[in-house]
């Protein structure tokens, strides 16, 4: 009997842990922390590991809070879609009040920790949570322009790291913000293409002009080109202390061109399989670009 109750307890706690990870989207939160730390390494003259630690925890809490609020607001929408119906709230495994409590605690802790680095970090953290929760989430059901609004909090992490390192929001932080801002359009529109029918069923408008057609892919191609140009712009030495070698610019350009290639393939085929390849190429791009930038900095 005891062994059964121990097994039950283990299963119970395992379910709670899985639900907590789903509510705060641990994978996404870790990728945000990774990008923020890369931004810090780019901006820092000397590395302070206590700030890296605080930035990591604060960044995780910031994204976790945004995701928890998002899932509270979209509980009924999530119940409609195949991809999200098994999340903790629509499945009934977690109460709304529990998720709300986690979101509020994460918000205050996250902003407090970021404030301990410097006030600008806390400000950007608060803006990120506010825009994601109060603007992007409700707009998804109203207009495709929601993606533009959502791209603002989504672009903050890379820049947040620089601000944590320097206490300054200048041209360098602005460029890091723009790279991640323009990257999000091909990334999320590729997902919007893949999930178009599901999003439509739930009343979410995630593609440009709310149409799954070549017009949407033209916009994907355009924003991919803008992202690519901004990503290699630091080679011109016009972006303050943010500078990359010509060889680094070539590597970044090749990465961006791989995204552009899949976008053009999608334009020709309009197939979901090609949208998935574009989405994966975009994930590879935003994972490798910060690493390439950091390696370049330490070779200067």
mmCIF file of C-alpha atoms in Angstrom:
data_model
loop_
_atom_site.group_PDB
_atom_site.id
_atom_site.type_symbol
_atom_site.label_atom_id
_atom_site.label_comp_id
_atom_site.label_asym_id
_atom_site.label_seq_id
_atom_site.Cartn_x
_atom_site.Cartn_y
_atom_site.Cartn_z
ATOM 1 C CA UNK A 1 0.000 0.000 0.000
ATOM 2 C CA UNK A 2 2.819 2.377 0.919
ATOM 3 C CA UNK A 3 4.628 1.703 -2.348
ATOM 4 C CA UNK A 4 1.418 2.486 -4.254
ATOM 5 C CA UNK A 5 0.978 5.808 -2.422
ATOM 6 C CA UNK A 6 4.634 6.696 -3.048
ATOM 7 C CA UNK A 7 4.145 5.940 -6.745
ATOM 8 C CA UNK A 8 0.955 8.032 -6.752
ATOM 9 C CA UNK A 9 2.783 10.921 -5.084
ATOM 10 C CA UNK A 10 5.612 10.707 -7.627
ATOM 11 C CA UNK A 11 3.106 10.695 -10.482
ATOM 12 C CA UNK A 12 1.226 13.650 -8.917
ATOM 13 C CA UNK A 13 4.360 15.767 -8.536
ATOM 14 C CA UNK A 14 5.563 14.802 -12.006
ATOM 15 C CA UNK A 15 2.223 16.025 -13.466
ATOM 16 C CA UNK A 16 2.479 19.291 -11.513
ATOM 17 C CA UNK A 17 6.028 19.838 -12.790
ATOM 18 C CA UNK A 18 5.026 19.119 -16.400
ATOM 19 C CA UNK A 19 2.032 21.492 -16.090
ATOM 20 C CA UNK A 20 4.224 24.216 -14.592
ATOM 21 C CA UNK A 21 6.710 23.812 -17.459
ATOM 22 C CA UNK A 22 3.867 24.011 -20.011
ATOM 23 C CA UNK A 23 2.311 27.074 -18.351
ATOM 24 C CA UNK A 24 5.580 29.025 -18.323
ATOM 25 C CA UNK A 25 6.820 27.495 -21.624
ATOM 26 C CA UNK A 26 10.213 26.496 -20.263
ATOM 27 C CA UNK A 27 11.748 25.854 -23.697
ATOM 28 C CA UNK A 28 10.841 29.329 -24.953
ATOM 29 C CA UNK A 29 11.916 30.910 -21.654
ATOM 30 C CA UNK A 30 15.336 29.234 -21.839
ATOM 31 C CA UNK A 31 15.829 30.435 -25.432
ATOM 32 C CA UNK A 32 15.033 33.993 -24.258
ATOM 33 C CA UNK A 33 17.550 33.658 -21.410
ATOM 34 C CA UNK A 34 20.143 32.407 -23.905
ATOM 35 C CA UNK A 35 19.586 35.420 -26.186
ATOM 36 C CA UNK A 36 19.670 37.856 -23.236
ATOM 37 C CA UNK A 37 22.969 36.423 -21.987
ATOM 38 C CA UNK A 38 24.412 36.714 -25.512
ATOM 39 C CA UNK A 39 23.356 40.388 -25.549
ATOM 40 C CA UNK A 40 25.059 40.851 -22.176
ATOM 41 C CA UNK A 41 28.302 39.267 -23.413
ATOM 42 C CA UNK A 42 28.259 41.594 -26.436
ATOM 43 C CA UNK A 43 27.879 44.674 -24.258
ATOM 44 C CA UNK A 44 30.073 43.804 -21.275
ATOM 45 C CA UNK A 45 33.706 44.953 -21.028
ATOM 46 C CA UNK A 46 34.250 42.544 -18.147
ATOM 47 C CA UNK A 47 31.877 39.691 -17.383
ATOM 48 C CA UNK A 48 30.104 39.893 -14.021
ATOM 49 C CA UNK A 49 28.657 36.429 -13.386
ATOM 50 C CA UNK A 50 26.309 37.717 -10.687
ATOM 51 C CA UNK A 51 24.627 39.930 -13.333
ATOM 52 C CA UNK A 52 24.517 36.991 -15.780
ATOM 53 C CA UNK A 53 22.757 34.966 -13.056
ATOM 54 C CA UNK A 54 20.278 37.759 -12.211
ATOM 55 C CA UNK A 55 19.597 38.410 -15.906
ATOM 56 C CA UNK A 56 18.940 34.693 -16.480
ATOM 57 C CA UNK A 57 16.504 34.385 -13.560
ATOM 58 C CA UNK A 58 14.830 37.749 -14.262
ATOM 59 C CA UNK A 59 14.519 36.969 -17.979
ATOM 60 C CA UNK A 60 13.037 33.527 -17.276
ATOM 61 C CA UNK A 61 10.479 34.973 -14.841
ATOM 62 C CA UNK A 62 9.570 37.753 -17.294
ATOM 63 C CA UNK A 63 8.789 35.302 -20.118
ATOM 64 C CA UNK A 64 7.171 32.792 -17.757
ATOM 65 C CA UNK A 65 4.811 35.503 -16.466
ATOM 66 C CA UNK A 66 3.878 36.589 -20.016
ATOM 67 C CA UNK A 67 3.120 33.002 -21.040
ATOM 68 C CA UNK A 68 1.092 32.273 -17.906
ATOM 69 C CA UNK A 69 -1.030 35.426 -18.381
ATOM 70 C CA UNK A 70 -1.432 34.507 -22.061
ATOM 71 C CA UNK A 71 -2.739 31.030 -21.218
ATOM 72 C CA UNK A 72 -5.163 32.412 -18.625
ATOM 73 C CA UNK A 73 -6.613 34.826 -21.210
ATOM 74 C CA UNK A 74 -6.690 32.214 -24.008
ATOM 75 C CA UNK A 75 -7.950 29.259 -21.957
ATOM 76 C CA UNK A 76 -11.128 28.854 -24.040
ATOM 77 C CA UNK A 77 -9.309 29.413 -27.344
ATOM 78 C CA UNK A 78 -6.664 26.831 -26.389
ATOM 79 C CA UNK A 79 -9.445 24.296 -25.728
ATOM 80 C CA UNK A 80 -10.522 24.541 -29.394
ATOM 81 C CA UNK A 81 -7.118 23.899 -30.976
ATOM 82 C CA UNK A 82 -5.582 20.430 -31.256
ATOM 83 C CA UNK A 83 -2.090 21.767 -30.519
ATOM 84 C CA UNK A 84 -3.065 23.482 -27.253
ATOM 85 C CA UNK A 85 -6.121 21.656 -25.874
ATOM 86 C CA UNK A 86 -3.987 19.529 -23.524
ATOM 87 C CA UNK A 87 -2.397 22.536 -21.799
ATOM 88 C CA UNK A 88 -2.942 22.679 -18.021
ATOM 89 C CA UNK A 89 -5.846 25.189 -18.069
ATOM 90 C CA UNK A 90 -8.067 23.962 -20.951
ATOM 91 C CA UNK A 91 -7.577 20.347 -19.822
ATOM 92 C CA UNK A 92 -8.731 21.291 -16.305
ATOM 93 C CA UNK A 93 -5.581 20.000 -14.583
ATOM 94 C CA UNK A 94 -4.791 23.482 -13.244
ATOM 95 C CA UNK A 95 -7.163 26.122 -11.860
ATOM 96 C CA UNK A 96 -7.193 29.630 -13.352
ATOM 97 C CA UNK A 97 -6.460 31.158 -9.932
ATOM 98 C CA UNK A 98 -3.314 29.003 -9.589
ATOM 99 C CA UNK A 99 -2.041 30.069 -13.024
ATOM 100 C CA UNK A 100 -2.884 33.700 -12.248
ATOM 101 C CA UNK A 101 -1.009 33.527 -8.942
ATOM 102 C CA UNK A 102 2.069 32.097 -10.708
ATOM 103 C CA UNK A 103 1.865 34.872 -13.353
ATOM 104 C CA UNK A 104 1.596 37.662 -10.743
ATOM 105 C CA UNK A 105 4.403 36.271 -8.544
ATOM 106 C CA UNK A 106 6.645 35.827 -11.602
ATOM 107 C CA UNK A 107 5.897 39.406 -12.720
ATOM 108 C CA UNK A 108 6.871 41.020 -9.415
ATOM 109 C CA UNK A 109 9.893 38.772 -8.858
ATOM 110 C CA UNK A 110 11.096 39.160 -12.454
ATOM 111 C CA UNK A 111 10.803 42.955 -12.534
ATOM 112 C CA UNK A 112 12.374 43.179 -9.052
ATOM 113 C CA UNK A 113 15.366 41.068 -10.082
ATOM 114 C CA UNK A 114 15.832 43.040 -13.316
ATOM 115 C CA UNK A 115 15.613 46.282 -11.287
ATOM 116 C CA UNK A 116 18.494 45.042 -9.137
ATOM 117 C CA UNK A 117 20.624 45.013 -12.321
ATOM 118 C CA UNK A 118 19.510 48.511 -13.330
ATOM 119 C CA UNK A 119 16.188 50.426 -13.618
ATOM 120 C CA UNK A 120 16.196 50.356 -17.452
ATOM 121 C CA UNK A 121 16.214 46.538 -17.416
ATOM 122 C CA UNK A 122 13.165 46.557 -15.129
ATOM 123 C CA UNK A 123 11.406 49.067 -17.391
ATOM 124 C CA UNK A 124 11.946 46.962 -20.508
ATOM 125 C CA UNK A 125 10.893 43.823 -18.612
ATOM 126 C CA UNK A 126 7.660 45.525 -17.510
ATOM 127 C CA UNK A 127 6.983 46.825 -21.056
ATOM 128 C CA UNK A 128 7.517 43.303 -22.414
ATOM 129 C CA UNK A 129 5.019 41.681 -20.019
ATOM 130 C CA UNK A 130 2.465 44.481 -20.487
ATOM 131 C CA UNK A 131 2.561 44.472 -24.310
ATOM 132 C CA UNK A 132 2.475 40.667 -24.585
ATOM 133 C CA UNK A 133 -0.408 40.321 -22.130
ATOM 134 C CA UNK A 134 -2.513 43.438 -22.660
ATOM 135 C CA UNK A 135 -1.934 44.185 -26.356
ATOM 136 C CA UNK A 136 -0.647 41.195 -28.366
ATOM 137 C CA UNK A 137 -2.822 38.491 -26.764
ATOM 138 C CA UNK A 138 -6.215 40.253 -27.138
ATOM 139 C CA UNK A 139 -5.334 41.615 -30.618
ATOM 140 C CA UNK A 140 -4.709 38.101 -32.026
ATOM 141 C CA UNK A 141 -8.448 37.600 -32.385
ATOM 142 C CA UNK A 142 -9.040 41.027 -33.952
ATOM 143 C CA UNK A 143 -6.318 41.816 -36.490
ATOM 144 C CA UNK A 144 -3.240 40.283 -38.181
ATOM 145 C CA UNK A 145 -1.391 43.417 -36.978
ATOM 146 C CA UNK A 146 -1.159 41.601 -33.622
ATOM 147 C CA UNK A 147 2.063 40.043 -34.935
ATOM 148 C CA UNK A 148 3.625 43.536 -35.199
ATOM 149 C CA UNK A 149 2.663 44.314 -31.599
ATOM 150 C CA UNK A 150 3.887 40.904 -30.398
ATOM 151 C CA UNK A 151 7.209 41.425 -32.171
ATOM 152 C CA UNK A 152 8.034 44.271 -29.745
ATOM 153 C CA UNK A 153 8.145 42.212 -26.512
ATOM 154 C CA UNK A 154 9.605 39.349 -28.540
ATOM 155 C CA UNK A 155 12.516 41.567 -29.631
ATOM 156 C CA UNK A 156 13.420 42.821 -26.153
ATOM 157 C CA UNK A 157 15.623 39.918 -24.859
ATOM 158 C CA UNK A 158 18.707 40.458 -27.106
ATOM 159 C CA UNK A 159 18.619 44.177 -26.365
ATOM 160 C CA UNK A 160 17.894 43.586 -22.665
ATOM 161 C CA UNK A 161 21.260 41.836 -22.287
ATOM 162 C CA UNK A 162 23.100 44.828 -23.728
ATOM 163 C CA UNK A 163 21.216 47.208 -21.407
ATOM 164 C CA UNK A 164 22.072 44.934 -18.436
ATOM 165 C CA UNK A 165 25.758 45.149 -19.366
ATOM 166 C CA UNK A 166 25.956 48.874 -20.121
ATOM 167 C CA UNK A 167 22.977 50.515 -18.407
ATOM 168 C CA UNK A 168 22.509 52.324 -21.695
ATOM 169 C CA UNK A 169 19.998 52.118 -24.542
ATOM 170 C CA UNK A 170 21.822 53.422 -27.600
ATOM 171 C CA UNK A 171 22.310 52.511 -31.261
ATOM 172 C CA UNK A 172 23.856 49.113 -30.359
ATOM 173 C CA UNK A 173 20.857 48.014 -28.278
ATOM 174 C CA UNK A 174 18.585 49.418 -30.985
ATOM 175 C CA UNK A 175 20.218 47.243 -33.646
ATOM 176 C CA UNK A 176 20.022 44.112 -31.482
ATOM 177 C CA UNK A 177 16.332 44.902 -30.949
ATOM 178 C CA UNK A 178 15.726 45.356 -34.694
ATOM 179 C CA UNK A 179 17.416 42.066 -35.623
ATOM 180 C CA UNK A 180 15.087 40.115 -33.348
ATOM 181 C CA UNK A 181 12.086 42.313 -34.234
ATOM 182 C CA UNK A 182 12.270 41.695 -37.998
ATOM 183 C CA UNK A 183 13.201 38.017 -37.517
ATOM 184 C CA UNK A 184 9.863 37.345 -35.877
ATOM 185 C CA UNK A 185 7.766 38.040 -38.966
ATOM 186 C CA UNK A 186 9.085 35.180 -41.143
ATOM 187 C CA UNK A 187 9.225 32.945 -38.054
ATOM 188 C CA UNK A 188 5.666 33.521 -36.823
ATOM 189 C CA UNK A 189 4.134 33.740 -40.276
ATOM 190 C CA UNK A 190 5.685 30.343 -41.097
ATOM 191 C CA UNK A 191 3.976 28.989 -37.951
ATOM 192 C CA UNK A 192 0.800 30.895 -38.927
ATOM 193 C CA UNK A 193 0.925 29.157 -42.317
ATOM 194 C CA UNK A 194 1.329 25.722 -40.727
ATOM 195 C CA UNK A 195 -1.419 26.311 -38.161
ATOM 196 C CA UNK A 196 -3.698 28.417 -40.393
ATOM 197 C CA UNK A 197 -6.727 26.104 -40.237
ATOM 198 C CA UNK A 198 -6.378 25.625 -36.461
ATOM 199 C CA UNK A 199 -5.963 29.365 -35.841
ATOM 200 C CA UNK A 200 -8.946 30.094 -38.110
ATOM 201 C CA UNK A 201 -11.073 27.625 -36.156
ATOM 202 C CA UNK A 202 -10.154 29.470 -32.941
ATOM 203 C CA UNK A 203 -10.729 32.907 -34.528
ATOM 204 C CA UNK A 204 -7.056 33.951 -34.419
ATOM 205 C CA UNK A 205 -5.696 36.089 -37.256
ATOM 206 C CA UNK A 206 -2.004 35.312 -37.568
ATOM 207 C CA UNK A 207 -1.182 35.717 -41.287
ATOM 208 C CA UNK A 208 -0.881 39.045 -43.163
ATOM 209 C CA UNK A 209 -4.329 40.099 -44.478
ATOM 210 C CA UNK A 210 -5.562 36.871 -42.779
ATOM 211 C CA UNK A 211 -4.972 34.904 -46.005
ATOM 212 C CA UNK A 212 -2.905 31.806 -46.670
ATOM 213 C CA UNK A 213 -1.654 32.827 -50.100
ATOM 214 C CA UNK A 214 1.404 34.073 -51.997
ATOM 215 C CA UNK A 215 0.723 37.615 -50.780
ATOM 216 C CA UNK A 216 1.603 36.434 -47.256
ATOM 217 C CA UNK A 217 4.839 34.855 -48.535
ATOM 218 C CA UNK A 218 5.816 38.093 -50.322
ATOM 219 C CA UNK A 219 5.714 39.780 -46.905
ATOM 220 C CA UNK A 220 7.753 36.928 -45.397
ATOM 221 C CA UNK A 221 10.389 37.434 -48.134
ATOM 222 C CA UNK A 222 10.421 41.213 -47.577
ATOM 223 C CA UNK A 223 10.923 40.992 -43.803
ATOM 224 C CA UNK A 224 13.565 38.279 -44.201
ATOM 225 C CA UNK A 225 15.530 40.637 -46.477
ATOM 226 C CA UNK A 226 15.217 43.522 -43.973
ATOM 227 C CA UNK A 227 16.353 41.213 -41.133
ATOM 228 C CA UNK A 228 19.322 40.063 -43.189
ATOM 229 C CA UNK A 229 20.454 43.619 -44.025
ATOM 230 C CA UNK A 230 20.189 44.747 -40.386
ATOM 231 C CA UNK A 231 22.059 41.641 -39.199
ATOM 232 C CA UNK A 232 25.080 42.389 -41.396
ATOM 233 C CA UNK A 233 24.950 46.206 -40.942
ATOM 234 C CA UNK A 234 27.447 46.202 -37.998
ATOM 235 C CA UNK A 235 30.208 45.360 -40.514
ATOM 236 C CA UNK A 236 29.947 48.981 -41.739
ATOM 237 C CA UNK A 237 31.156 50.279 -38.332
ATOM 238 C CA UNK A 238 28.196 52.648 -38.087
ATOM 239 C CA UNK A 239 26.566 50.907 -35.118
ATOM 240 C CA UNK A 240 28.662 52.269 -32.246
ATOM 241 C CA UNK A 241 30.555 49.626 -30.285
ATOM 242 C CA UNK A 242 28.665 46.843 -32.054
ATOM 243 C CA UNK A 243 30.989 45.797 -34.876
ATOM 244 C CA UNK A 244 31.520 42.519 -36.768
ATOM 245 C CA UNK A 245 34.323 41.379 -39.082
ATOM 246 C CA UNK A 246 33.611 41.011 -42.834
ATOM 247 C CA UNK A 247 34.001 37.212 -42.571
ATOM 248 C CA UNK A 248 31.371 37.207 -39.805
ATOM 249 C CA UNK A 249 29.044 39.288 -41.976
ATOM 250 C CA UNK A 250 29.456 36.706 -44.779
ATOM 251 C CA UNK A 251 28.596 33.825 -42.387
ATOM 252 C CA UNK A 252 25.531 35.714 -41.096
ATOM 253 C CA UNK A 253 24.512 36.532 -44.683
ATOM 254 C CA UNK A 254 24.706 32.835 -45.655
ATOM 255 C CA UNK A 255 22.522 31.954 -42.657
ATOM 256 C CA UNK A 256 19.999 34.613 -43.672
ATOM 257 C CA UNK A 257 20.084 33.489 -47.298
ATOM 258 C CA UNK A 258 19.127 29.960 -46.202
ATOM 259 C CA UNK A 259 15.975 31.463 -44.655
ATOM 260 C CA UNK A 260 15.364 33.487 -47.811
ATOM 261 C CA UNK A 261 15.795 30.345 -49.927
ATOM 262 C CA UNK A 262 13.071 28.482 -47.998
ATOM 263 C CA UNK A 263 10.806 31.540 -48.172
ATOM 264 C CA UNK A 264 11.167 31.602 -51.977
ATOM 265 C CA UNK A 265 10.540 27.831 -52.133
ATOM 266 C CA UNK A 266 7.359 28.372 -50.078
ATOM 267 C CA UNK A 267 6.295 31.135 -52.494
ATOM 268 C CA UNK A 268 6.583 28.689 -55.396
ATOM 269 C CA UNK A 269 5.049 25.636 -53.714
ATOM 270 C CA UNK A 270 2.656 27.019 -51.048
ATOM 271 C CA UNK A 271 3.152 23.695 -49.233
ATOM 272 C CA UNK A 272 3.078 23.186 -45.464
ATOM 273 C CA UNK A 273 6.239 21.074 -45.655
ATOM 274 C CA UNK A 274 8.145 24.081 -47.019
ATOM 275 C CA UNK A 275 6.644 26.379 -44.361
ATOM 276 C CA UNK A 276 7.982 23.945 -41.744
ATOM 277 C CA UNK A 277 11.456 24.082 -43.318
ATOM 278 C CA UNK A 278 11.328 27.894 -43.221
ATOM 279 C CA UNK A 279 10.273 27.817 -39.569
ATOM 280 C CA UNK A 280 13.157 25.476 -38.686
ATOM 281 C CA UNK A 281 15.612 27.636 -40.671
ATOM 282 C CA UNK A 282 14.428 30.668 -38.689
ATOM 283 C CA UNK A 283 15.006 28.853 -35.371
ATOM 284 C CA UNK A 284 18.528 27.888 -36.497
ATOM 285 C CA UNK A 285 19.166 31.510 -37.527
ATOM 286 C CA UNK A 286 18.159 33.091 -34.201
ATOM 287 C CA UNK A 287 20.063 30.393 -32.278
ATOM 288 C CA UNK A 288 23.333 30.702 -34.217
ATOM 289 C CA UNK A 289 23.388 34.470 -34.831
ATOM 290 C CA UNK A 290 23.965 35.479 -31.166
ATOM 291 C CA UNK A 291 26.674 32.801 -30.856
ATOM 292 C CA UNK A 292 28.404 34.064 -34.032
ATOM 293 C CA UNK A 293 28.219 37.679 -32.800
ATOM 294 C CA UNK A 294 29.706 36.725 -29.399
ATOM 295 C CA UNK A 295 32.528 34.685 -30.956
ATOM 296 C CA UNK A 296 33.271 37.623 -33.271
ATOM 297 C CA UNK A 297 33.431 40.035 -30.321
ATOM 298 C CA UNK A 298 35.945 37.899 -28.442
ATOM 299 C CA UNK A 299 38.128 37.676 -31.567
ATOM 300 C CA UNK A 300 38.411 41.499 -31.738
#
